[in-house]
Every structure is written in C-alpha cells, then in structure tokens.
C-alpha cells in the first residue's frame, strides 16, 4: 500500500455507533464524558496519554500521539447504538455496575439521552439472553437494510461529518466461514434466504461497510472477518479491523509468552481459568458462545511460540482456557493462570498469575483508541483490514495467508511505525549502530 499523500483534517463531529450498549459501551461513553468534563483521566488510552518518539534518541522529539497525528477531539464525539433492551445508556450502565454511583451521577443527564435503536437479533446466536427492543423483518436482508436506514438517520440527526462503528454486542455462537460468506453477491443472497450461517453481527458489519462507515469488531464473532465483507470494504474504501478486544488475561499472555520464547525457556502447559459475573459471562455460559471465545483465546500461544520451529520447547505444550459464570463477581473478573515452564537441562518451574481485573475498565480505552484510529485511517484513505491495529485484539485479522502477530511489543512497534509512516517520518528499527560511529 502506498503512503497516504495527505490526511484529511478531523473537521466536524465524529459519530460513534455501538451495536450492543452493555457494560463496555456504557463504560466507554461515561468515561469519555467524565474526561471531557475534566473529572477524570483517560488512563489506558494510548491515543490520549501516549507519546511517540521521532528521529534519533538524541533528538528529544517525543510528541503526544494526539498532537502528532490529526485525531478527532473528545469534544467532537457523539454517540448512538443498538440493543435488545430498551434501557438508555444511564440505566444500562447502572445495571452493569462497573462505575460507582457517584461517577455515574456526574454523567447521568448525558447518558440518559442515549437511547438504543432496535436491534437485529436472533436467539439462535445468543441463547441465554432475550429482550423486547428487536427489529422485525421478512428476512435478514430486510433487517440489514433497516440498520442502514438507522445509520443514515443517525448521520443526519447527530450532524456528524464522519461515522465509525464498533461492535460491543454479545459473543455469538461459533460460526465457521462458509461458501455464503465468500462473495458480496452470495452474502446478499444468503441474507435474503435467511441462511443460518448469517449472524446478526454480520448484518451490522454489512450495513456499516456498505454505508461507507469503518467497522471495528470487539468480539470474537466472525462479523467482518469474512471475504464478502472484506471485498466490500475494498469496494467502498472502508477501513475495518478486529477481532475480540485484548484486555485482561490474554493481554498478559501476549507479554509473558514472548518473554519465554525470547529466552528459549520451554513451556509444558498453561492453564487459564476465569470467574466473572457480568452479562458477558452469562452469555459465555452457552457452549456455542464459549466455543467462539475459546478459539480466540487459544490461538495466541501457538502463534507466539511457534512449536513447529521449536519442537523441544513447545511441541508438547498443553493449553487450556476455562470461563466460569459466577454472579457475585459482576464485572470484576478474576483470571488465574498456572504456567508450567522449564529451563536449563529441562528443570521445571511454575508461575502463577492472579489478575483481579475489571473487564470493562480495561476494554473502554480500547474502544476509544480504535474509533479514533480507524477514523484517522479512513481520512488517510486506508481501506480494508487495518493490521496495524492488532495491538488491540486477541485474534487479529490479517490478509489471507498471513499469520497474525500476537506479541504485544511487536504490535505496539507496528502501530507506532504505521503512524510514523503515515506522516512521512523515519521508521524506528531499534538498530542503534549510528550512536557508536
Ligand atoms: N470487557 C472485556 O474485557 C472484553 C474483552 C474482549 C471482548 N469483549 C467482548 O465485548 C462484547 C461486549 O462485552 P460487554 O461486557 O459489554 O457485554 P454485555 O453483555 O454487558 O453487553 C453486550 C450487549 O450487547 C447486546 N446485544 C446482544 N446481541 C445484540 C445484537 N444483535 N444487537 C444489538 N445488541 C445486542 C446485549 O443485550 C448486551 O446489552 C462481548 O462480545 C465481549 O465478549 C469484552
């Protein structure tokens, strides 16, 4: 791909469309408003707090990322969304119980104005929840057209000059890529015939991309990760990325596993278990939805450790992931990892990680960064899969035939080098020989 010749300025409002207005979405919106009011800091957001080094280490040029590339200002963000429940964003946030009542009270008037549009929903894909705020239509194609209308209406009423969609809806049951996902024509025919391999999340993806709106996929659902939608993203010059926000346990896995490999330490096994009590946890009780999540969580180690290259170190590793719904914990997940490694002469060692995290607190800044960076990519004329945003995903999308990069620090370098490349700055290789000439 050619370097963008110019990046259009971030003029006017940026409308953020969120299919799924649950814990992550509402924590994100409430957080943006708290930061805008000067009542909180955007901790965890690279676009708001991060800097980027330019030139040599001796040049002392490290601007804030948001000053280096033209990102939308938080004051220019406006929000809309869909959900199967009728609760407005304030009620939904109160129900999710992530933020404390004092914080929520400060943004109650703002959140109360954000009311969900009717969702395209199908219980065959999310078995354990049901709600009253659901679209009706003869077939899936009609539902997708209704979503397109919603997008067009939101564009008008919000007076946004640009839009971005970020899927924050539930994890759907496992769907394998099939023939009906292979081309835009087959995909439309499948929507019209109500084909069972067309999930609701794909309807939002299709509607968004064919409306010229970039789309980020925060769940492990296939959604935009199918050739039909990727083709459409090219045809409509739309940036897309996914999938599955990399937040707690997997974030740490993609930090620890590269360290073992860098030092040629072996891995016998990695057992990961979670207890969580939010609605996401409830949905993941269903084996179909769990399978989608499990696939996303499991692939990470295989790709990082490359057992085919290092059979003595990783050829026999046993990797298990469990998720248990345990209501008393709410959104405050506990992720345990037991890691059996071995060192010099094969002597065994163990590492235990107990991450008492907050799921949506970790996810919200990722949503913010993704919508801002996707909007930037779109204004820079970048289309199709945005692999440089892998940094934010458990299961990064790549071009066909490419394996995904999971190592967090390679992902971070890739992201920052892409920003440098967009602005015509030298890429940083970390070679550093020039300092010793
Ligand atoms: N929080 C994290 O750390 C994290 C990490 C990775 C991925 N995710 C994914 O992000 C998504 C959101 O997580 P959450 O904790 O906010 O879950 P949540 O259950 O609180 O919110 C999801 C919302 O989506 C709605 N929904 C389901 N199907 C829909 C449809 N077809 N159309 C519109 N709305 C629909 C549900 O009613 C619910 O309100 C999940 O898929 C989750 O797996 C979250």
Short mmCIF file of C-alpha atoms and ligand atoms in Angstrom, two decimals:
data_model
loop_
_atom_site.label_atom_id
_atom_site.label_comp_id
_atom_site.label_asym_id
_atom_site.label_seq_id
_atom_site.Cartn_x
_atom_site.Cartn_y
_atom_site.Cartn_z
CA UNK A 1 0.00 0.00 0.00
CA UNK A 2 1.20 3.49 -0.82
CA UNK A 3 1.88 6.00 1.90
CA UNK A 4 -1.09 8.35 2.27
CA UNK A 5 -0.28 11.51 0.36
CA UNK A 6 -2.34 13.56 2.74
CA UNK A 7 -4.61 13.02 5.71
CA UNK A 8 -7.89 14.90 5.64
CA UNK A 9 -8.36 17.04 8.77
CA UNK A 10 -10.68 15.85 11.55
CA UNK A 11 -13.25 18.56 10.88
CA UNK A 12 -16.73 18.40 12.41
CA UNK A 13 -18.25 15.79 14.69
CA UNK A 14 -17.35 12.10 14.75
CA UNK A 15 -20.39 9.88 15.36
CA UNK A 16 -19.67 6.61 17.18
CA UNK A 17 -22.15 3.81 16.54
CA UNK A 18 -22.19 0.96 19.04
CA UNK A 19 -24.10 -2.24 18.34
CA UNK A 20 -24.55 -3.51 21.92
CA UNK A 21 -24.98 -0.95 24.70
CA UNK A 22 -23.91 -3.07 27.66
CA UNK A 23 -21.02 -2.88 30.11
CA UNK A 24 -18.18 -2.00 27.73
CA UNK A 25 -20.13 0.55 25.63
CA UNK A 26 -21.56 2.43 28.57
CA UNK A 27 -18.26 2.46 30.47
CA UNK A 28 -16.65 3.89 27.34
CA UNK A 29 -19.27 6.61 26.82
CA UNK A 30 -19.43 7.55 30.51
CA UNK A 31 -15.62 7.70 30.61
CA UNK A 32 -15.36 9.98 27.58
CA UNK A 33 -17.88 12.34 29.16
CA UNK A 34 -16.09 12.29 32.55
CA UNK A 35 -12.81 13.13 30.81
CA UNK A 36 -14.45 15.85 28.74
CA UNK A 37 -15.80 17.40 31.93
CA UNK A 38 -12.33 17.34 33.43
CA UNK A 39 -13.43 14.97 36.19
CA UNK A 40 -11.19 12.05 35.25
CA UNK A 41 -8.12 10.97 33.29
CA UNK A 42 -8.21 8.73 30.17
CA UNK A 43 -5.94 6.10 31.75
CA UNK A 44 -5.27 3.15 29.45
CA UNK A 45 -5.74 5.11 26.25
CA UNK A 46 -2.67 5.30 24.02
CA UNK A 47 -4.21 7.99 21.81
CA UNK A 48 -4.87 10.26 24.79
CA UNK A 49 -1.84 9.64 27.02
CA UNK A 50 0.80 8.08 24.78
CA UNK A 51 3.79 9.75 23.14
CA UNK A 52 5.72 8.71 20.06
CA UNK A 53 9.45 9.01 19.60
CA UNK A 54 10.52 10.62 16.32
CA UNK A 55 14.01 10.57 14.85
CA UNK A 56 17.12 9.65 16.85
CA UNK A 57 17.14 9.06 20.59
CA UNK A 58 19.34 12.14 20.85
CA UNK A 59 16.79 14.33 19.01
CA UNK A 60 14.49 14.53 22.06
CA UNK A 61 11.34 14.62 19.91
CA UNK A 62 8.52 12.74 21.62
CA UNK A 63 5.21 14.47 20.95
CA UNK A 64 1.91 13.21 22.23
CA UNK A 65 0.34 10.90 19.64
CA UNK A 66 -2.76 13.08 19.56
CA UNK A 67 -0.59 16.08 18.64
CA UNK A 68 1.41 14.14 16.05
CA UNK A 69 -1.50 12.77 14.00
CA UNK A 70 -4.79 14.61 13.41
CA UNK A 71 -7.21 12.71 15.64
CA UNK A 72 -10.79 13.71 16.42
CA UNK A 73 -11.07 15.67 19.68
CA UNK A 74 -13.06 14.07 22.50
CA UNK A 75 -15.30 17.15 22.45
CA UNK A 76 -16.30 16.24 18.88
CA UNK A 77 -17.51 12.72 19.70
CA UNK A 78 -21.21 11.93 19.64
CA UNK A 79 -22.80 8.54 20.32
CA UNK A 80 -25.55 6.20 19.16
CA UNK A 81 -26.21 2.49 19.48
CA UNK A 82 -28.49 -0.51 19.32
CA UNK A 83 -29.50 -3.00 21.98
CA UNK A 84 -32.12 -5.69 22.53
CA UNK A 85 -33.00 -3.98 25.85
CA UNK A 86 -34.73 -0.60 25.97
CA UNK A 87 -32.60 0.82 28.79
CA UNK A 88 -30.92 4.11 27.99
CA UNK A 89 -27.15 4.30 28.48
CA UNK A 90 -27.53 5.52 32.07
CA UNK A 91 -29.85 2.67 33.07
CA UNK A 92 -27.67 0.14 31.28
CA UNK A 93 -24.52 1.47 32.96
CA UNK A 94 -26.23 1.33 36.36
CA UNK A 95 -27.30 -2.23 35.65
CA UNK A 96 -23.80 -3.24 34.53
CA UNK A 97 -22.44 -1.95 37.85
CA UNK A 98 -18.97 -1.15 36.54
CA UNK A 99 -18.81 2.51 37.57
CA UNK A 100 -19.75 3.61 41.05
CA UNK A 101 -22.96 5.63 41.58
CA UNK A 102 -21.01 8.84 42.33
CA UNK A 103 -19.28 8.74 38.93
CA UNK A 104 -22.47 7.77 37.14
CA UNK A 105 -24.40 10.59 38.76
CA UNK A 106 -21.97 13.12 37.25
CA UNK A 107 -22.84 11.97 33.72
CA UNK A 108 -26.47 10.94 34.24
CA UNK A 109 -28.02 13.73 32.09
CA UNK A 110 -25.64 12.92 29.22
CA UNK A 111 -26.05 9.13 29.35
CA UNK A 112 -29.84 9.33 29.76
CA UNK A 113 -30.17 10.94 26.33
CA UNK A 114 -28.56 7.96 24.57
CA UNK A 115 -31.34 5.51 23.79
CA UNK A 116 -30.75 2.30 21.92
CA UNK A 117 -32.20 1.75 18.46
CA UNK A 118 -33.96 -1.55 17.85
CA UNK A 119 -31.53 -4.43 17.43
CA UNK A 120 -31.25 -7.05 14.72
CA UNK A 121 -31.19 -10.09 16.98
CA UNK A 122 -31.54 -13.85 16.69
CA UNK A 123 -31.67 -16.13 19.69
CA UNK A 124 -30.08 -18.91 17.69
CA UNK A 125 -26.84 -16.93 18.00
CA UNK A 126 -27.07 -15.70 21.60
CA UNK A 127 -29.05 -18.27 23.52
CA UNK A 128 -29.05 -17.07 27.10
CA UNK A 129 -30.48 -13.55 26.77
CA UNK A 130 -33.59 -12.11 25.17
CA UNK A 131 -35.12 -8.63 25.07
CA UNK A 132 -38.01 -6.54 23.77
CA UNK A 133 -36.19 -3.98 21.59
CA UNK A 134 -35.92 -6.01 18.41
CA UNK A 135 -36.45 -5.25 14.73
CA UNK A 136 -38.97 -7.16 12.64
CA UNK A 137 -38.42 -8.05 9.00
CA UNK A 138 -39.23 -10.69 6.40
CA UNK A 139 -35.64 -11.82 6.19
CA UNK A 140 -32.11 -10.93 7.27
CA UNK A 141 -31.63 -8.69 4.25
CA UNK A 142 -34.57 -6.52 5.33
CA UNK A 143 -33.07 -6.25 8.81
CA UNK A 144 -29.73 -5.21 7.33
CA UNK A 145 -31.46 -2.54 5.23
CA UNK A 146 -33.16 -1.25 8.38
CA UNK A 147 -29.75 -0.93 10.03
CA UNK A 148 -28.57 1.05 7.00
CA UNK A 149 -31.52 3.37 7.49
CA UNK A 150 -30.64 3.76 11.18
CA UNK A 151 -27.11 4.72 10.18
CA UNK A 152 -28.36 7.28 7.65
CA UNK A 153 -30.77 8.76 10.21
CA UNK A 154 -28.09 8.94 12.88
CA UNK A 155 -25.78 10.69 10.43
CA UNK A 156 -28.48 13.32 9.88
CA UNK A 157 -29.73 13.81 13.43
CA UNK A 158 -26.29 13.81 15.06
CA UNK A 159 -24.93 16.14 12.35
CA UNK A 160 -21.76 14.09 12.37
CA UNK A 161 -19.44 14.64 9.45
CA UNK A 162 -17.98 11.14 9.85
CA UNK A 163 -19.06 7.89 11.50
CA UNK A 164 -17.34 4.80 12.94
CA UNK A 165 -18.97 1.59 14.17
CA UNK A 166 -17.53 -0.54 16.98
CA UNK A 167 -19.29 -3.82 17.77
CA UNK A 168 -19.67 -4.12 21.55
CA UNK A 169 -22.52 -6.64 21.41
CA UNK A 170 -22.54 -10.13 22.86
CA UNK A 171 -20.39 -13.01 21.71
CA UNK A 172 -22.41 -15.10 19.28
CA UNK A 173 -22.38 -18.82 18.82
CA UNK A 174 -19.47 -20.29 16.84
CA UNK A 175 -19.84 -19.89 13.07
CA UNK A 176 -17.40 -21.40 10.58
CA UNK A 177 -16.58 -19.40 7.42
CA UNK A 178 -18.72 -20.90 4.64
CA UNK A 179 -19.44 -20.54 0.93
CA UNK A 180 -22.18 -17.96 1.62
CA UNK A 181 -19.54 -15.67 3.16
CA UNK A 182 -17.25 -15.86 0.14
CA UNK A 183 -18.53 -13.04 -2.12
CA UNK A 184 -20.76 -9.97 -1.69
CA UNK A 185 -23.35 -11.47 -4.09
CA UNK A 186 -23.55 -14.80 -2.26
CA UNK A 187 -23.75 -12.94 1.02
CA UNK A 188 -26.74 -10.86 -0.10
CA UNK A 189 -28.49 -13.96 -1.47
CA UNK A 190 -27.88 -15.71 1.86
CA UNK A 191 -29.37 -12.78 3.80
CA UNK A 192 -32.41 -12.89 1.52
CA UNK A 193 -32.90 -16.62 2.05
CA UNK A 194 -32.37 -16.35 5.83
CA UNK A 195 -29.35 -18.65 5.67
CA UNK A 196 -28.41 -19.98 9.15
CA UNK A 197 -24.73 -19.02 8.72
CA UNK A 198 -25.56 -15.29 8.62
CA UNK A 199 -25.23 -13.96 12.17
CA UNK A 200 -26.76 -10.65 13.35
CA UNK A 201 -23.29 -9.13 13.84
CA UNK A 202 -22.67 -9.67 10.10
CA UNK A 203 -25.79 -7.62 9.29
CA UNK A 204 -24.37 -4.64 11.20
CA UNK A 205 -21.00 -5.15 9.51
CA UNK A 206 -22.57 -5.30 6.04
CA UNK A 207 -24.79 -2.25 6.71
CA UNK A 208 -21.88 -0.26 8.09
CA UNK A 209 -19.36 -1.06 5.37
CA UNK A 210 -21.85 -0.54 2.52
CA UNK A 211 -22.72 2.83 4.10
CA UNK A 212 -19.03 3.81 3.91
CA UNK A 213 -18.60 3.58 7.71
CA UNK A 214 -15.42 1.96 9.17
CA UNK A 215 -16.08 -1.01 11.45
CA UNK A 216 -14.17 -2.41 14.44
CA UNK A 217 -15.15 -5.79 15.85
CA UNK A 218 -14.70 -6.03 19.63
CA UNK A 219 -15.97 -9.58 19.99
CA UNK A 220 -14.65 -12.85 18.59
CA UNK A 221 -17.65 -13.12 16.21
CA UNK A 222 -16.71 -13.60 12.54
CA UNK A 223 -18.57 -10.42 11.59
CA UNK A 224 -16.16 -8.51 9.27
CA UNK A 225 -13.69 -11.42 9.17
CA UNK A 226 -15.18 -12.93 6.01
CA UNK A 227 -14.17 -12.44 2.36
CA UNK A 228 -17.56 -10.97 1.34
CA UNK A 229 -17.33 -8.04 3.76
CA UNK A 230 -13.61 -7.60 3.16
CA UNK A 231 -14.29 -7.30 -0.55
CA UNK A 232 -16.99 -4.72 0.19
CA UNK A 233 -14.57 -2.82 2.43
CA UNK A 234 -12.24 -2.52 -0.58
CA UNK A 235 -15.01 -1.59 -2.99
CA UNK A 236 -16.38 1.09 -0.64
CA UNK A 237 -12.93 2.30 0.55
CA UNK A 238 -13.70 1.49 4.16
CA UNK A 239 -11.24 0.62 6.94
CA UNK A 240 -12.08 -2.44 9.09
CA UNK A 241 -10.41 -4.25 11.98
CA UNK A 242 -10.94 -6.98 14.57
CA UNK A 243 -11.35 -9.15 16.43
CA UNK A 244 -12.01 -9.53 20.16
CA UNK A 245 -10.62 -6.78 22.43
CA UNK A 246 -7.35 -7.87 24.07
CA UNK A 247 -7.93 -6.86 27.67
CA UNK A 248 -7.04 -8.97 30.74
CA UNK A 249 -5.71 -12.49 30.68
CA UNK A 250 -4.77 -12.52 27.00
CA UNK A 251 -3.00 -9.17 27.33
CA UNK A 252 -0.73 -10.70 29.96
CA UNK A 253 -0.34 -13.91 27.95
CA UNK A 254 0.94 -11.92 24.97
CA UNK A 255 3.50 -10.26 27.23
CA UNK A 256 4.70 -13.37 29.08
CA UNK A 257 4.83 -15.87 26.21
CA UNK A 258 7.16 -13.70 24.04
CA UNK A 259 9.47 -13.37 27.07
CA UNK A 260 9.71 -17.16 27.42
CA UNK A 261 10.40 -17.54 23.72
CA UNK A 262 12.95 -14.72 23.64
CA UNK A 263 14.92 -16.53 26.40
CA UNK A 264 14.33 -20.02 24.94
CA UNK A 265 12.52 -21.22 28.05
CA UNK A 266 10.27 -24.23 27.46
CA UNK A 267 6.56 -24.47 28.17
CA UNK A 268 4.90 -27.64 29.31
CA UNK A 269 1.47 -26.25 29.95
CA UNK A 270 -0.66 -23.17 30.53
CA UNK A 271 -3.94 -23.44 32.35
CA UNK A 272 -6.10 -20.30 32.34
CA UNK A 273 -9.34 -20.01 34.22
CA UNK A 274 -11.69 -17.08 34.81
CA UNK A 275 -14.60 -16.28 37.05
CA UNK A 276 -16.84 -13.42 36.07
CA UNK A 277 -20.40 -12.41 36.78
CA UNK A 278 -21.42 -9.84 34.18
CA UNK A 279 -23.82 -10.32 31.26
CA UNK A 280 -20.87 -11.23 29.05
CA UNK A 281 -20.13 -14.08 31.48
CA UNK A 282 -23.75 -15.16 31.39
CA UNK A 283 -23.74 -15.27 27.57
CA UNK A 284 -20.48 -17.27 27.63
CA UNK A 285 -22.17 -19.98 29.73
CA UNK A 286 -23.68 -21.18 26.47
CA UNK A 287 -21.27 -23.72 24.92
CA UNK A 288 -21.73 -22.20 21.41
CA UNK A 289 -20.71 -18.70 22.52
CA UNK A 290 -17.92 -20.12 24.70
CA UNK A 291 -16.51 -22.01 21.70
CA UNK A 292 -16.22 -18.70 19.78
CA UNK A 293 -14.35 -17.14 22.71
CA UNK A 294 -12.21 -20.23 23.31
CA UNK A 295 -10.98 -20.31 19.69
CA UNK A 296 -9.99 -16.66 20.02
CA UNK A 297 -8.17 -17.17 23.32
CA UNK A 298 -6.44 -20.43 22.36
CA UNK A 299 -4.79 -19.37 19.11
CA UNK A 300 -2.47 -16.88 20.83
CA UNK A 301 0.16 -19.29 22.22
CA UNK A 302 0.51 -21.41 19.08
CA UNK A 303 1.32 -18.33 17.02
CA UNK A 304 3.68 -16.74 19.51
CA UNK A 305 5.63 -19.85 20.49
CA UNK A 306 5.81 -21.47 17.04
CA UNK A 307 6.06 -25.12 18.19
CA UNK A 308 6.84 -26.15 14.59
CA UNK A 309 10.14 -24.22 14.85
CA UNK A 310 10.87 -25.18 18.47
CA UNK A 311 9.51 -28.70 18.98
CA UNK A 312 11.78 -29.41 22.00
CA UNK A 313 10.50 -26.32 23.82
CA UNK A 314 6.85 -26.07 22.81
CA UNK A 315 5.98 -29.23 20.88
CA UNK A 316 4.11 -30.83 23.77
CA UNK A 317 2.53 -27.82 25.47
CA UNK A 318 -0.94 -28.26 26.90
CA UNK A 319 -3.07 -25.11 26.75
CA UNK A 320 -6.49 -24.92 28.39
CA UNK A 321 -8.86 -21.99 28.86
CA UNK A 322 -11.95 -22.01 31.09
CA UNK A 323 -14.55 -19.32 31.76
CA UNK A 324 -16.95 -19.70 34.65
CA UNK A 325 -20.01 -17.54 35.20
CA UNK A 326 -20.05 -16.58 38.87
CA UNK A 327 -22.58 -13.78 39.52
CA UNK A 328 -21.15 -12.37 42.81
CA UNK A 329 -18.11 -11.04 40.92
CA UNK A 330 -20.03 -8.84 38.46
CA UNK A 331 -17.66 -7.13 36.04
CA UNK A 332 -14.68 -7.68 38.36
CA UNK A 333 -13.25 -10.74 36.75
CA UNK A 334 -10.58 -12.89 38.30
CA UNK A 335 -8.25 -14.53 35.83
CA UNK A 336 -5.90 -17.22 37.12
CA UNK A 337 -3.03 -18.63 35.15
CA UNK A 338 -0.92 -21.58 36.12
CA UNK A 339 2.12 -21.76 33.86
CA UNK A 340 4.46 -24.75 33.84
CA UNK A 341 7.75 -23.76 32.26
CA UNK A 342 11.14 -25.47 32.13
CA UNK A 343 14.68 -24.16 31.96
CA UNK A 344 18.32 -25.29 31.67
CA UNK A 345 18.55 -29.09 31.40
CA UNK A 346 14.77 -29.33 31.48
CA UNK A 347 14.34 -28.40 35.16
CA UNK A 348 10.67 -27.43 35.80
CA UNK A 349 9.40 -24.15 37.29
CA UNK A 350 5.97 -22.67 37.84
CA UNK A 351 4.50 -19.22 37.52
CA UNK A 352 1.10 -18.26 38.98
CA UNK A 353 -0.71 -15.15 37.85
CA UNK A 354 -3.85 -13.98 39.60
CA UNK A 355 -5.22 -10.93 37.82
CA UNK A 356 -8.06 -9.31 39.74
CA UNK A 357 -9.12 -7.11 36.88
CA UNK A 358 -12.09 -5.06 35.79
CA UNK A 359 -13.18 -6.16 32.37
CA UNK A 360 -14.88 -3.06 31.08
CA UNK A 361 -12.35 -0.69 32.67
CA UNK A 362 -9.72 -2.42 30.53
CA UNK A 363 -11.92 -2.50 27.42
CA UNK A 364 -13.25 1.09 27.39
CA UNK A 365 -9.96 2.83 26.44
CA UNK A 366 -9.50 0.26 23.68
CA UNK A 367 -12.86 1.28 22.19
CA UNK A 368 -11.79 4.92 22.33
CA UNK A 369 -8.42 4.29 20.65
CA UNK A 370 -9.96 2.08 17.99
CA UNK A 371 -12.65 4.52 16.92
CA UNK A 372 -10.17 7.41 16.79
CA UNK A 373 -7.51 5.45 14.90
CA UNK A 374 -10.00 3.90 12.47
CA UNK A 375 -11.34 7.36 11.73
CA UNK A 376 -7.75 8.50 11.14
CA UNK A 377 -7.10 5.56 8.79
CA UNK A 378 -10.28 6.36 6.91
CA UNK A 379 -9.27 10.01 6.47
CA UNK A 380 -5.84 8.85 5.28
CA UNK A 381 -7.51 6.79 2.54
CA UNK A 382 -6.54 3.42 4.05
CA UNK A 383 -9.06 0.69 3.30
CA UNK A 384 -9.69 -2.95 4.13
CA UNK A 385 -8.07 -4.77 7.06
CA UNK A 386 -6.00 -2.48 9.33
CA UNK A 387 -3.47 -4.98 10.64
CA UNK A 388 -1.54 -2.25 12.49
CA UNK A 389 -4.44 -2.17 14.97
CA UNK A 390 -3.68 -5.81 16.00
CA UNK A 391 -2.33 -4.27 19.23
CA UNK A 392 -5.92 -4.09 20.48
CA UNK A 393 -7.12 -7.58 19.54
CA UNK A 394 -6.92 -11.14 20.82
CA UNK A 395 -7.38 -12.57 17.38
CA UNK A 396 -6.07 -10.04 14.88
CA UNK A 397 -7.40 -10.07 11.34
CA UNK A 398 -4.79 -10.39 8.60
CA UNK A 399 -4.64 -10.74 4.82
CA UNK A 400 -5.23 -14.32 3.61
CA UNK A 401 -2.12 -16.47 4.03
CA UNK A 402 -0.54 -14.24 6.69
CA UNK A 403 -0.31 -15.44 10.25
CA UNK A 404 -1.33 -12.89 12.89
CA UNK A 405 1.24 -11.12 15.07
CA UNK A 406 0.31 -11.55 18.75
CA UNK A 407 3.40 -10.29 20.61
CA UNK A 408 2.22 -7.08 22.32
CA UNK A 409 5.51 -5.25 21.83
CA UNK A 410 5.80 -6.11 18.15
CA UNK A 411 2.19 -4.95 17.79
CA UNK A 412 3.00 -1.71 19.58
CA UNK A 413 6.00 -1.10 17.31
CA UNK A 414 3.89 -1.87 14.24
CA UNK A 415 1.25 0.62 15.36
CA UNK A 416 3.71 3.42 16.06
CA UNK A 417 5.69 2.78 12.87
CA UNK A 418 2.44 2.98 10.91
CA UNK A 419 1.78 6.41 12.41
CA UNK A 420 5.35 7.49 11.53
CA UNK A 421 4.89 6.12 8.00
CA UNK A 422 1.59 7.97 7.61
CA UNK A 423 3.32 11.24 8.49
CA UNK A 424 6.48 10.65 6.44
CA UNK A 425 8.80 10.25 9.47
CA UNK A 426 11.66 7.70 9.57
CA UNK A 427 10.63 4.28 10.83
CA UNK A 428 12.36 3.18 14.02
CA UNK A 429 14.22 -0.12 13.75
CA UNK A 430 15.95 -0.03 17.16
CA UNK A 431 19.25 -0.92 15.46
CA UNK A 432 21.11 1.98 17.08
CA UNK A 433 24.54 1.47 15.46
CA UNK A 434 24.62 5.14 14.44
CA UNK A 435 25.18 6.19 18.06
CA UNK A 436 28.56 4.34 18.09
CA UNK A 437 30.08 5.54 14.80
N1 LIG B 1 -14.85 -6.45 28.61
C1 LIG B 1 -13.85 -7.08 28.11
O1 LIG B 1 -12.81 -7.13 28.72
C2 LIG B 1 -13.99 -7.70 26.76
C3 LIG B 1 -12.85 -8.22 26.18
C4 LIG B 1 -12.93 -8.80 24.93
C5 LIG B 1 -14.12 -8.85 24.27
N2 LIG B 1 -15.25 -8.38 24.86
C6 LIG B 1 -16.48 -8.52 24.13
O2 LIG B 1 -17.16 -7.29 24.06
C7 LIG B 1 -18.53 -7.55 23.96
C8 LIG B 1 -19.27 -6.68 24.96
O3 LIG B 1 -18.93 -7.05 26.28
P1 LIG B 1 -19.79 -6.49 27.50
O4 LIG B 1 -19.09 -6.89 28.74
O5 LIG B 1 -20.15 -5.09 27.25
O6 LIG B 1 -21.10 -7.39 27.37
P2 LIG B 1 -22.59 -7.01 27.80
O7 LIG B 1 -23.32 -8.31 27.84
O8 LIG B 1 -22.62 -6.15 29.01
O9 LIG B 1 -23.10 -6.12 26.58
C9 LIG B 1 -23.42 -6.66 25.34
C10 LIG B 1 -24.73 -6.05 24.92
O10 LIG B 1 -24.99 -6.47 23.57
C11 LIG B 1 -26.39 -6.62 23.46
N3 LIG B 1 -26.64 -7.41 22.26
C12 LIG B 1 -26.51 -8.72 22.06
N4 LIG B 1 -26.81 -9.04 20.78
C13 LIG B 1 -27.11 -7.88 20.16
C14 LIG B 1 -27.49 -7.55 18.84
N5 LIG B 1 -27.62 -8.49 17.90
N6 LIG B 1 -27.72 -6.26 18.53
C15 LIG B 1 -27.59 -5.28 19.48
N7 LIG B 1 -27.26 -5.54 20.77
C16 LIG B 1 -27.01 -6.81 21.08
C17 LIG B 1 -26.81 -7.26 24.77
O11 LIG B 1 -28.16 -7.07 25.03
C18 LIG B 1 -25.91 -6.53 25.75
O12 LIG B 1 -26.55 -5.41 26.34
C19 LIG B 1 -18.72 -9.05 24.18
O13 LIG B 1 -18.84 -9.69 22.92
C20 LIG B 1 -17.46 -9.44 24.84
O14 LIG B 1 -17.12 -10.80 24.63
C21 LIG B 1 -15.20 -7.79 26.09
#
